[in-house]
Amino acid sequence: MANDKTQGAKAVRRPRAETPKGFRDYFGAEVTARKAMLDKIAEVYHRYGFDPLETSAVETVEALGKFLPDVDRPNEGVFGWQDEDADWLALRYDLTAPLARVAAQYRNDLPSPYRRFAMGPVWRNEKPGPGRFRQFYQCDADTVGSASVAADAEICAMLSDALEAVGIERGDYVIKVNNRKVLNGVLELAAPLPSFPEGDNLRGTIEAVWDEFKRNGVLRTIDKFDKIGPAGVLELLTEGRLDQSGARIDGVGLGKPVAEEIIAFMTARGSDNRVTLANLRALIGKSEVGMEGIDELEQIINLLETQGYGPDRIVIDPSVVRGLGYYTGPVYEAELTFEILDEKGRKRSFGSVAGGGRYDDLVKRFTGQAVPATGVSIGVDRLLAALAAKGRLAGDTAGPVVVTVMDRDRMADYMGMVGELRSAGIRAEVYLGNPKNFGNQLKYADKRQSPIAIIQGGNEASSGVVILKDLILGAKIAQSATLEEWKDQPAQVEVPRGDLVAAVRKMLGE
Amino acid sequence: MANDKTQGAKAVRRPRAETPKGFRDYFGAEVTARKAMLDKIAEVYHRYGFDPLETSAVETVEALGKFLPDVDRPNEGVFGWQDEDADWLALRYDLTAPLARVAAQYRNDLPSPYRRFAMGPVWRNEKPGPGRFRQFYQCDADTVGSASVAADAEICAMLSDALEAVGIERGDYVIKVNNRKVLNGVLELAAPLPSFPEGDNLRGTIEAVWDEFKRNGVLRTIDKFDKIGPAGVLELLTEGRLDQSGARIDGVGLGKPVAEEIIAFMTARGSDNRVTLANLRALIGKSEVGMEGIDELEQIINLLETQGYGPDRIVIDPSVVRGLGYYTGPVYEAELTFEILDEKGRKRSFGSVAGGGRYDDLVKRFTGQAVPATGVSIGVDRLLAALAAKGRLAGDTAGPVVVTVMDRDRMADYMGMVGELRSAGIRAEVYLGNPKNFGNQLKYADKRQSPIAIIQGGNEASSGVVILKDLILGAKIAQSATLEEWKDQPAQVEVPRGDLVAAVRKMLGE
């Protein structure tokens, strides 16, 4: 027989037991901590009248808008494949694209405005790096179909409440608000570039080029404000600058007065929101769109103050430029202000954990009609890291009480104990491995971070008692005490079998 | 300008706003009802010492084990694509394959036995049908690394607790238990087929053929027991039968005595578990593996009875054959016993909502070592449907209190009201659409299933009052009352502005 089997066996290469590159697994407390955080955020969103929406992970590439007609495969950045009926499908890369599809698909059925929140994984087909994964969670809330700044103000208030709900204390965060329209006002006031020929018939073209130029040059440059500061941005907006290695980086080529006006906008934050608004008015009061933006900022601040969200939480900050290229109106960013140590041991402010703004073309791709929308996305992993840094991470890491097996034939007794504990709401389990080696059972309990091991051998059974071993106290004693002290085993008690649940409760400190 | 734009515009085909075929979106209460159910199940699993595990949606096809070397693409049934570095990746089609990979990958770090639960979507690249989707939820719990039947018993107890936790009352369900080894015993006792040549040197081959035969023929046939009953199965195990259209279906070709023994096994359920065990012993007491299976069943029953899980909940039922081909030991199935009306209005028992069993080759593909495992999978959508049928569906469907906007310039006042309500824990929102048409605001409130609309026009504001409109009572009156009665508007009250929160609470019946 053995011979037969050997002959029959083929040399098969075994599959590798590996997560695909850039993906990871989440165990125990990692799952519960994230869930606890998202549950608290969902509660706030729900109270604000937002409804959950769960779309599937898979969308048509057409709906995602990532299809490039001149290449065979969909755009890089998404995981895509061709369906049997030739449709390209792909995993969603964010939660906004599916919302756009839903808002268009169900536009006759959804309430308008439509407040929705969504939480779930998204996928990016990008080069993975340390701490950068190809699947990660997003947590979004958006209001679709409202042009009112009250919708933007509401998102800011909700974001503030959500941060406090998960355990970021007031004073440890600030919601910074800015407005794309104010930047547009700055750019409008800037004179056309001298190298552009003037002429009525070329005006449209020039405007288009200038518009493109603004988008690509100015926005990309001011996005570096945090890194290189006002002086660096000024150089890059004009003639360029030398980087740290001495290499020349080309500038955008703006005139110095224009560039200075942009810098003045970005550094217009005053001692309080009223001062900031006055600074902005002085800078760009002559631009219609600029004034519109300033008025919107003022309305947002007023609406929030009425509800008690004062300048300790809501700050107009024109240096918030992240996403100004994407958004069309107010933008907002939640920044955590407490300090942490970076990888080099230097103190730095924790930074941004959420951002969003107004984008008014959400469903236009599908329907041709512009629908105003505003929303926020919380960086789930960043916020979890912040909570960990503050020691505020929720999630039950307590292991179960472990009932050990001294006598294999009395498994029913041990399961009876575990059943009683569970019925009393106590997390508990019986050891289900091979019970022969008792040391292995205690090692198992240790690995499970078990607070208590229950022991009942034959002697204990016939005396009608059980032994409770306090593993947390035991570990402490083992760390600190001498062998002599350890011998007394004070972390162990013997109680009548009938008192099991009460004794466990007592040892757990309940 | 308008002309310029027209000239510049290209005739672009707009993308379709559609979910891909076989996928669907979940809105509001659909999301919260499922979440509430899964949260309750997770609480039970946690109390039993099971830890959550969340793997990513994407696995290598190699790890999933769906790769067919002779075809260019991975096996049908999964959504797969080729990564840049030539690896085939795919969406997981269940939660067991990722568990197998995890159990192999982290075998040196995980506690052993490893109890884990997992909840999340899985994907099947199959033809979608009515109610059959290509993404759906699974909810699994497994114990890896325990050969003890105590692990099987524990899963049955946990399944029972989970059903009761979500709202299936005792008496409305039964956990049926069977054992593959008992079926193996039946097959062992069945004489070799007469058409097989006897001979020592052919014995291995014959055994392999007979084994394959058992698997494919017998298992496939007895799987139809529920549909065609014992007489039909007897025909199919022997010479075959005529189906409803009169077409001949070939039989497996067993002799009648053997087939009758298999039927006897499947119908061996007695008036209680002890009788069933006695029936099984009488049938296959001579088979070693059969007796082993019967002993295991008895142990499971005993272990469960010790913990109070009696025959009202746990029933040995040899007619449970679903999955007997896949599992290697005990199998279990949760069946809901209450009746519902099917699509033709006929009463029928609700049927199975969960199933599982022991499968002892979980990680062998990866490591070469057999690791015993046992686990259960709850059919999330089936169980949700059952709860809906029983009117026990959780999930908050209450809409928010809607503060209407009578005067656009007093948005701050309205947001102040909504802020107060939210701070008091009441779900509330201000109307954020265009406030011009007040009728639209009430239609919106209706669509949102809002219980109360708050109204404050200029008159009310100057008198310092607000109007509360009870929309639930209003709807009832509108359905039943005459126009005269409706004119009195008894579902509407005017209260001082300062009493807003208290008055809303009262109207909500809190």
CSV table of C-alpha atoms in Angstrom, one decimal, chain B residues 185-378:
chain,number,residue,atom,x,y,z
B,185,GLY,CA,-19.1,3.3,7.7
B,186,VAL,CA,-22.2,2.6,5.6
B,187,LEU,CA,-20.0,2.7,2.5
B,188,GLU,CA,-17.4,0.4,4.0
B,189,LEU,CA,-19.9,-2.2,4.9
B,190,ALA,CA,-21.4,-2.1,1.4
B,191,ALA,CA,-19.9,-5.0,-0.6
B,192,PRO,CA,-17.6,-4.1,-3.5
B,193,LEU,CA,-19.5,-3.9,-6.7
B,194,PRO,CA,-19.6,-7.2,-8.5
B,195,SER,CA,-18.3,-5.8,-11.8
B,196,PHE,CA,-15.0,-4.9,-10.2
B,197,PRO,CA,-12.3,-7.6,-10.6
B,198,GLU,CA,-10.8,-8.9,-7.4
B,199,GLY,CA,-7.0,-9.3,-7.1
B,200,ASP,CA,-4.3,-8.2,-4.6
B,201,ASN,CA,-2.3,-6.2,-7.1
B,202,LEU,CA,-5.3,-4.3,-8.3
B,203,ARG,CA,-6.6,-3.6,-4.8
B,204,GLY,CA,-5.3,-0.1,-4.5
B,205,THR,CA,-6.7,0.9,-7.8
B,206,ILE,CA,-10.0,-0.6,-7.1
B,207,GLU,CA,-10.2,1.2,-3.8
B,208,ALA,CA,-9.3,4.5,-5.4
B,209,VAL,CA,-12.0,4.0,-8.1
B,210,TRP,CA,-14.5,2.9,-5.5
B,211,ASP,CA,-13.6,5.9,-3.4
B,212,GLU,CA,-14.1,8.3,-6.3
B,213,PHE,CA,-17.3,6.5,-7.2
B,214,LYS,CA,-18.6,6.9,-3.7
B,215,ARG,CA,-17.7,10.6,-3.7
B,216,ASN,CA,-19.2,11.4,-7.1
B,217,GLY,CA,-22.1,9.1,-7.3
B,218,VAL,CA,-23.4,8.4,-3.8
B,219,LEU,CA,-22.7,11.8,-2.4
B,220,ARG,CA,-24.3,13.6,-5.4
B,221,THR,CA,-27.3,11.3,-5.1
B,222,ILE,CA,-28.0,11.5,-1.4
B,223,ASP,CA,-27.7,15.3,-1.7
B,224,LYS,CA,-31.0,15.1,-3.5
B,225,PHE,CA,-32.7,13.5,-0.5
B,226,ASP,CA,-34.6,16.6,0.4
B,227,LYS,CA,-36.0,17.0,-3.1
B,228,ILE,CA,-36.9,13.4,-4.2
B,229,GLY,CA,-37.3,11.6,-0.9
B,230,PRO,CA,-36.1,8.1,0.1
B,231,ALA,CA,-37.8,6.3,-2.8
B,232,GLY,CA,-36.3,8.6,-5.4
B,233,VAL,CA,-32.8,8.2,-3.8
B,234,LEU,CA,-33.2,4.4,-3.8
B,235,GLU,CA,-33.9,4.5,-7.5
B,236,LEU,CA,-31.0,6.7,-8.3
B,237,LEU,CA,-28.6,4.7,-6.2
B,238,THR,CA,-29.6,1.5,-8.1
B,239,GLU,CA,-30.9,1.5,-11.7
B,240,GLY,CA,-32.0,5.1,-12.1
B,241,ARG,CA,-35.4,6.6,-12.5
B,242,LEU,CA,-37.7,8.6,-14.8
B,243,ASP,CA,-37.8,12.3,-14.1
B,244,GLN,CA,-41.0,14.4,-14.3
B,245,SER,CA,-40.6,14.9,-18.1
B,246,GLY,CA,-40.3,11.1,-18.6
B,247,ALA,CA,-36.6,11.3,-19.3
B,248,ARG,CA,-34.5,8.5,-17.9
B,249,ILE,CA,-31.8,9.4,-15.3
B,250,ASP,CA,-29.1,6.9,-15.0
B,251,GLY,CA,-28.6,5.3,-11.5
B,252,VAL,CA,-25.3,4.8,-9.7
B,253,GLY,CA,-25.6,1.1,-10.2
B,254,LEU,CA,-25.4,-0.1,-6.6
B,255,GLY,CA,-27.1,-3.3,-5.6
B,256,LYS,CA,-30.4,-2.9,-3.9
B,257,PRO,CA,-29.2,-4.1,-0.4
B,258,VAL,CA,-26.4,-1.6,-0.4
B,259,ALA,CA,-28.7,1.2,-1.5
B,260,GLU,CA,-31.2,0.3,1.1
B,261,GLU,CA,-28.5,0.4,3.8
B,262,ILE,CA,-27.6,3.9,2.7
B,263,ILE,CA,-31.3,4.9,2.8
B,264,ALA,CA,-31.6,3.3,6.2
B,265,PHE,CA,-28.7,5.4,7.4
B,266,MET,CA,-30.3,8.6,6.1
B,267,THR,CA,-33.7,7.8,7.7
B,268,ALA,CA,-32.2,6.6,11.0
B,269,ARG,CA,-33.4,9.6,12.9
B,270,GLY,CA,-35.5,8.3,15.9
B,271,SER,CA,-37.8,9.9,18.4
B,272,ASP,CA,-34.9,11.3,20.3
B,273,ASN,CA,-31.1,11.5,20.0
B,274,ARG,CA,-30.6,8.2,22.1
B,275,VAL,CA,-32.9,6.3,19.8
B,276,THR,CA,-31.1,7.7,16.7
B,277,LEU,CA,-27.7,6.6,18.1
B,278,ALA,CA,-29.1,3.1,18.8
B,279,ASN,CA,-30.5,3.0,15.2
B,280,LEU,CA,-27.1,3.9,13.8
B,281,ARG,CA,-25.3,1.4,16.0
B,282,ALA,CA,-27.6,-1.3,14.8
B,283,LEU,CA,-27.0,-0.3,11.2
B,284,ILE,CA,-23.2,0.1,11.1
B,285,GLY,CA,-21.9,-1.2,14.4
B,286,LYS,CA,-19.6,-3.5,12.6
B,287,SER,CA,-17.7,-0.7,10.8
B,288,GLU,CA,-14.8,0.7,12.8
B,289,VAL,CA,-15.0,4.1,11.2
B,290,GLY,CA,-18.8,4.1,11.5
B,291,MET,CA,-18.6,3.4,15.2
B,292,GLU,CA,-16.0,6.1,15.6
B,293,GLY,CA,-18.5,8.5,14.0
B,294,ILE,CA,-21.3,7.3,16.2
B,295,ASP,CA,-19.2,7.7,19.3
B,296,GLU,CA,-18.3,11.3,18.2
B,297,LEU,CA,-21.9,12.1,17.7
B,298,GLU,CA,-22.7,10.8,21.2
B,299,GLN,CA,-19.9,12.8,22.7
B,300,ILE,CA,-21.1,16.0,21.1
B,301,ILE,CA,-24.6,15.4,22.3
B,302,ASN,CA,-23.3,14.7,25.9
B,303,LEU,CA,-21.0,17.7,25.9
B,304,LEU,CA,-23.8,20.0,24.8
B,305,GLU,CA,-26.4,18.5,27.2
B,306,THR,CA,-24.0,19.2,30.1
B,307,GLN,CA,-24.2,22.9,29.1
B,308,GLY,CA,-27.9,22.8,28.8
B,309,TYR,CA,-28.2,22.5,25.0
B,310,GLY,CA,-30.8,19.7,25.0
B,311,PRO,CA,-32.7,17.9,22.3
B,312,ASP,CA,-35.0,20.9,21.8
B,313,ARG,CA,-32.0,22.6,20.1
B,314,ILE,CA,-29.5,19.9,19.1
B,315,VAL,CA,-30.7,16.9,17.0
B,316,ILE,CA,-28.7,14.1,15.4
B,317,ASP,CA,-30.1,13.9,11.9
B,318,PRO,CA,-28.5,11.5,9.5
B,319,SER,CA,-30.5,13.0,6.6
B,320,VAL,CA,-28.3,16.1,6.8
B,321,VAL,CA,-26.1,15.4,3.8
B,322,ARG,CA,-25.2,18.8,2.5
B,323,GLY,CA,-21.5,19.1,2.6
B,324,LEU,CA,-20.8,15.5,3.5
B,325,GLY,CA,-18.6,15.3,0.5
B,326,TYR,CA,-16.5,18.2,1.7
B,327,TYR,CA,-16.3,17.6,5.4
B,328,THR,CA,-14.3,14.8,7.1
B,329,GLY,CA,-16.1,14.4,10.5
B,330,PRO,CA,-19.1,16.0,12.2
B,331,VAL,CA,-21.3,18.3,10.1
B,332,TYR,CA,-23.9,20.6,11.5
B,333,GLU,CA,-26.7,22.7,10.0
B,334,ALA,CA,-28.9,25.3,11.6
B,335,GLU,CA,-32.5,25.0,10.4
B,336,LEU,CA,-35.2,27.5,11.1
B,337,THR,CA,-38.4,25.5,11.8
B,338,PHE,CA,-41.1,28.2,11.5
B,339,GLU,CA,-43.2,28.4,8.4
B,340,ILE,CA,-43.2,31.1,5.8
B,341,LEU,CA,-45.2,31.5,2.6
B,342,ASP,CA,-43.2,30.8,-0.6
B,343,GLU,CA,-43.5,32.7,-3.8
B,344,LYS,CA,-46.6,30.6,-4.7
B,345,GLY,CA,-48.3,31.3,-1.4
B,346,ARG,CA,-47.6,27.8,0.0
B,347,LYS,CA,-46.5,27.3,3.5
B,348,ARG,CA,-43.0,25.9,3.9
B,349,SER,CA,-40.4,25.6,6.6
B,350,PHE,CA,-37.9,28.4,6.3
B,351,GLY,CA,-34.9,26.0,6.2
B,352,SER,CA,-31.2,26.3,6.6
B,353,VAL,CA,-29.4,29.5,7.6
B,354,ALA,CA,-26.0,28.2,8.6
B,355,GLY,CA,-23.9,25.1,8.1
B,356,GLY,CA,-20.5,23.8,8.8
B,357,GLY,CA,-18.4,20.9,9.9
B,358,ARG,CA,-15.0,19.4,10.4
B,359,TYR,CA,-12.4,19.6,7.6
B,360,ASP,CA,-9.0,18.3,8.6
B,361,ASP,CA,-6.9,19.3,5.6
B,362,LEU,CA,-7.1,23.0,6.0
B,363,VAL,CA,-3.4,24.0,5.6
B,364,LYS,CA,-2.0,20.8,4.2
B,365,ARG,CA,-1.9,22.4,0.7
B,366,PHE,CA,0.6,24.9,2.0
B,367,THR,CA,2.7,23.1,4.6
B,368,GLY,CA,2.2,19.4,3.9
B,369,GLN,CA,1.0,19.0,7.4
B,370,ALA,CA,-2.7,18.1,8.1
B,371,VAL,CA,-4.2,20.5,10.6
B,372,PRO,CA,-7.6,19.7,12.1
B,373,ALA,CA,-10.2,22.4,11.9
B,374,THR,CA,-13.9,22.8,12.3
B,375,GLY,CA,-16.1,25.8,11.6
B,376,VAL,CA,-19.4,27.3,10.7
B,377,SER,CA,-20.6,29.8,8.1
B,378,ILE,CA,-23.8,31.8,8.7
